[in-house]
Coordinates of C-alpha atoms in Angstrom, one line a residue:
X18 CA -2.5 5.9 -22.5
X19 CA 0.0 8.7 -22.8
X20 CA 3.0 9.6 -20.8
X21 CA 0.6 12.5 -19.0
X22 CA -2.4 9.6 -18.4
X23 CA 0.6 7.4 -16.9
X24 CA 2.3 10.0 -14.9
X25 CA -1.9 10.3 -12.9
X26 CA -1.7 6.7 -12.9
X27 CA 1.5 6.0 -10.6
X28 CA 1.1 8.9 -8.4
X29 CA -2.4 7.4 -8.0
X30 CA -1.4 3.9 -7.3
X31 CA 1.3 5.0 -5.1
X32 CA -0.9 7.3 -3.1
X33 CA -3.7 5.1 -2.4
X34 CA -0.8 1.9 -2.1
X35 CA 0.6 4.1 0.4
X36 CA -2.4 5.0 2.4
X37 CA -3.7 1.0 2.2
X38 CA -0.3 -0.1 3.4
X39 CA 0.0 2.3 6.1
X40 CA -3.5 2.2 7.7
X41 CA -3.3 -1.2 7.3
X42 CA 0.5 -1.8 8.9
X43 CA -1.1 0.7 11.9
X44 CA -4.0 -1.5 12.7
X45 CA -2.4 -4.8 12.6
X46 CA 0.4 -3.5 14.9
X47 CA -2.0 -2.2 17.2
X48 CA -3.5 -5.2 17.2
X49 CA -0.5 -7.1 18.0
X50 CA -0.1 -5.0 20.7
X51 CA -3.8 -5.9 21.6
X52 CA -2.6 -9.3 21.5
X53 CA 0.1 -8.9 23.4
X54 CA -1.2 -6.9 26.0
X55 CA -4.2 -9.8 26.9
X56 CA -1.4 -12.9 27.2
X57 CA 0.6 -10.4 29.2
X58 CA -2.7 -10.0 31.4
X59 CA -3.5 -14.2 31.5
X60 CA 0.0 -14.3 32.4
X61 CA 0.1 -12.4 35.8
X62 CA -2.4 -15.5 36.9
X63 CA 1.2 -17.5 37.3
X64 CA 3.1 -16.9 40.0
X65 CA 6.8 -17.0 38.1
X66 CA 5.0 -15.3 35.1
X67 CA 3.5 -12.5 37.1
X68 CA 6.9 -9.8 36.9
X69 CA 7.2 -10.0 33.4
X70 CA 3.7 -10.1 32.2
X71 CA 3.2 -6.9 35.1
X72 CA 6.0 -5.1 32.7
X73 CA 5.0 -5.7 29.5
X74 CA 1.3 -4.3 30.5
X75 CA 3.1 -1.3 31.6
X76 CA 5.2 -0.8 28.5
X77 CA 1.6 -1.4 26.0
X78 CA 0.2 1.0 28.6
X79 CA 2.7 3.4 27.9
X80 CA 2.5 3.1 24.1
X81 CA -1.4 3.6 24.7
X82 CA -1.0 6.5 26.2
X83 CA 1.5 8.3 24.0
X84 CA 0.0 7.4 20.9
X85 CA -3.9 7.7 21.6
X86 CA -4.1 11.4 20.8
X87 CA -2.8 10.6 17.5
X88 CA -4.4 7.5 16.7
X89 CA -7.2 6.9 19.4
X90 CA -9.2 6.1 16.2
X91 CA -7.4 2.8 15.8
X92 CA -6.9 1.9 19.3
X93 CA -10.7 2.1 20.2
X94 CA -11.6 -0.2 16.5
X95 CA -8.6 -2.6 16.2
X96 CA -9.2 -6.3 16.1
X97 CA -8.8 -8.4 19.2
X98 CA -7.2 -11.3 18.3
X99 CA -9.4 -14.6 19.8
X100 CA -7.0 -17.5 20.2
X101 CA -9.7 -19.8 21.2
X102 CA -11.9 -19.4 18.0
X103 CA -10.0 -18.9 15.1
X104 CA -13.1 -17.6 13.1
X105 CA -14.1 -15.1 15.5
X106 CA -15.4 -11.5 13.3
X107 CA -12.2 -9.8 15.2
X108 CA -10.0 -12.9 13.7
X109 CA -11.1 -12.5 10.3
X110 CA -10.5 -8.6 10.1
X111 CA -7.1 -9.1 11.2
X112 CA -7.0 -11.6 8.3
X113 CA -8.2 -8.6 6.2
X114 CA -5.8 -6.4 7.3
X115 CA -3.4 -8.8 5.8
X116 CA -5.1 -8.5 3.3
X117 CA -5.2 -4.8 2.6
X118 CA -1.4 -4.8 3.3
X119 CA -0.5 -6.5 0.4
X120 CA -3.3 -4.5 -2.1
X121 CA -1.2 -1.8 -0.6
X122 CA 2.3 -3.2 -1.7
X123 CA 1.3 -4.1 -4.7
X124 CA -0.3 -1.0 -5.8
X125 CA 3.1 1.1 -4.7
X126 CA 5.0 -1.5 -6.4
X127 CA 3.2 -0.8 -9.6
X128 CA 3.1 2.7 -9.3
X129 CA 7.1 2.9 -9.2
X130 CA 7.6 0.6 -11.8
X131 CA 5.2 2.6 -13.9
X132 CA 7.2 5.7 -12.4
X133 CA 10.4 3.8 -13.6
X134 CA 9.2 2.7 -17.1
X135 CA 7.7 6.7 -17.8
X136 CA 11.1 8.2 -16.9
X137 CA 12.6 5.7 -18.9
X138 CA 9.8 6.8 -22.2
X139 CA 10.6 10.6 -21.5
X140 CA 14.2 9.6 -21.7
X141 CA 13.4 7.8 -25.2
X142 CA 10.9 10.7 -26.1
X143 CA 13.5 13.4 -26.0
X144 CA 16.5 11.6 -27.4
X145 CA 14.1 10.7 -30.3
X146 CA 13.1 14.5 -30.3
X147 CA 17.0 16.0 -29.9
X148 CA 17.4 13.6 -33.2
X149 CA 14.8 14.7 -35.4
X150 CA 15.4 18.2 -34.5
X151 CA 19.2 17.9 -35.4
X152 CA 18.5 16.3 -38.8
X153 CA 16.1 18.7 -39.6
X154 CA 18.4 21.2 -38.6
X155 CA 21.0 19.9 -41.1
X156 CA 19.3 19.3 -43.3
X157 CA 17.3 23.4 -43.5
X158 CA 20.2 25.2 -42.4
X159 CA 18.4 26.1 -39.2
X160 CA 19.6 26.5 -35.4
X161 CA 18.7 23.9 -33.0
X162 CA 18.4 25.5 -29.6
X163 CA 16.9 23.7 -26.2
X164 CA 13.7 26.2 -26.1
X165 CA 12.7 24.7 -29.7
X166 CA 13.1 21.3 -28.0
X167 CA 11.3 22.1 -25.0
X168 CA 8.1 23.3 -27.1
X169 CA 7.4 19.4 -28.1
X170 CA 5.1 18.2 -25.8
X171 CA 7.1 15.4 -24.5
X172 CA 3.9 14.2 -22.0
X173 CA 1.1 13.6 -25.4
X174 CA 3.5 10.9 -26.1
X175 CA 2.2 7.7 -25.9
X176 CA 3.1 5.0 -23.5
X177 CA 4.3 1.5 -24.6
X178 CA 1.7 -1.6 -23.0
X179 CA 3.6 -3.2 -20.8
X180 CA 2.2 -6.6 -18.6
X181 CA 3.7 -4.9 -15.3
X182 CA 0.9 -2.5 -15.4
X183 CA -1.5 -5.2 -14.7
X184 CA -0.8 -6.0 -10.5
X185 CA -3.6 -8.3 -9.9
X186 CA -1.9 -10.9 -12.0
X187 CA 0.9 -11.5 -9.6
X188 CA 0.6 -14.3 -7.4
X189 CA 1.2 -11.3 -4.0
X190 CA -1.7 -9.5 -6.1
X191 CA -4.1 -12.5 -6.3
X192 CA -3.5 -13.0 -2.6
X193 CA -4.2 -9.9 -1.6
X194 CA -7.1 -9.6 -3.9
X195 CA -8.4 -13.3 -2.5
X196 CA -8.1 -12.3 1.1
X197 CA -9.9 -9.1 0.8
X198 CA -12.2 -10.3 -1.6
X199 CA -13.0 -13.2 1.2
X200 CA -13.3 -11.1 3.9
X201 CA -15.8 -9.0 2.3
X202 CA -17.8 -12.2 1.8
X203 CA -17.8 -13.0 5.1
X204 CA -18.6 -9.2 6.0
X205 CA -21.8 -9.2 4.0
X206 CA -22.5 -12.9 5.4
X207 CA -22.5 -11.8 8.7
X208 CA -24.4 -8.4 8.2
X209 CA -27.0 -10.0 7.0
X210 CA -27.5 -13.0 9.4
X211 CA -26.3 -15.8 6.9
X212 CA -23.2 -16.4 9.7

């Protein structure tokens, strides 16, 4: 892989890290919320309970209401979490949220250190380049000028491997990779009547 090939890479990894951890983080806090909002409802059945459980309904309402023309999406298809039966289908996509949470972190955490190890090639790349072009320069008797430097193409380079690249490997990676990988199991078990 060159520098170019690497620089696609981490703004890929980062991207879709980004959009993983983010649409994940919004569903499971929604979902807390959910949560939340259904022991502050079984806690209005008792009398000394009743005043706060009354305002922390009011305060999820008032989230609800402020945030559901931006992300009605999520509040009409987020999980409710079942206390009573912990394998519940709403129980295990929460787990999956976890899940895609940490695919997310680990695929930004790659694609910085990738970001980190190509500025750190260009870096190498140039100096290497500023070096052969001064001791050709010496040694011909011609100018050495920026523009000459600037007409290598630093980005054909190629990258040194490097084990960070590979983010599954990490324990937080095989996690991730487990739970999501589980969950989809039990997604096609239960779409197709084996569950």
């Amino acid at each position: 892989m060159n520098i170019q090939q690497a620089i696609i890479r981490s703004r890929v990894q980062r991207t879709v890290g980004g959009v993983l951890l983010l649409g994940g983080s919004l569903f499971y806090f929604v979902s807390l919320l959910m949560a939340l909002y259904h022991a502050a409802v079984a806690a209005t059945h008792i009398p000394m309970l009743r005043p706060l459980g009354g305002s922390i309904q009011n305060l999820i309402a008032s989230v609800y209401e402020a945030t559901v023309p931006y992300i009605g999406f999520v509040w009409r298809n987020v999980p409710t979490i079942n206390q009573a039966d912990p394998f519940t289908y709403s129980n295990l996509m929460f787990l999956g949220l976890i899940g895609v949470m940490i695919l997310g972190g680990q695929l930004r955490i790659a694609g910085k250190r990738l970001q980190v190890r190509i500025n750190k090639q260009i870096e190498k790349v140039e100096d290497m380049q500023w070096r052969q072009s001064m001791m050709g320069g010496a040694a011909g008797g011609t100018s050495i000028s920026a523009d000459t430097i600037g007409h290598l193409n630093v980005y054909q380079q190629s990258m040194p491997p490097s084990s960070d690249e590979k983010w599954w490997t990490r324990p937080w990676g095989i996690i991730g990779l487990g739970i999501v990988s589980g969950y989809a199991v039990a997604v096609l078990a239960k779409m197709t009547g084996m569950l």
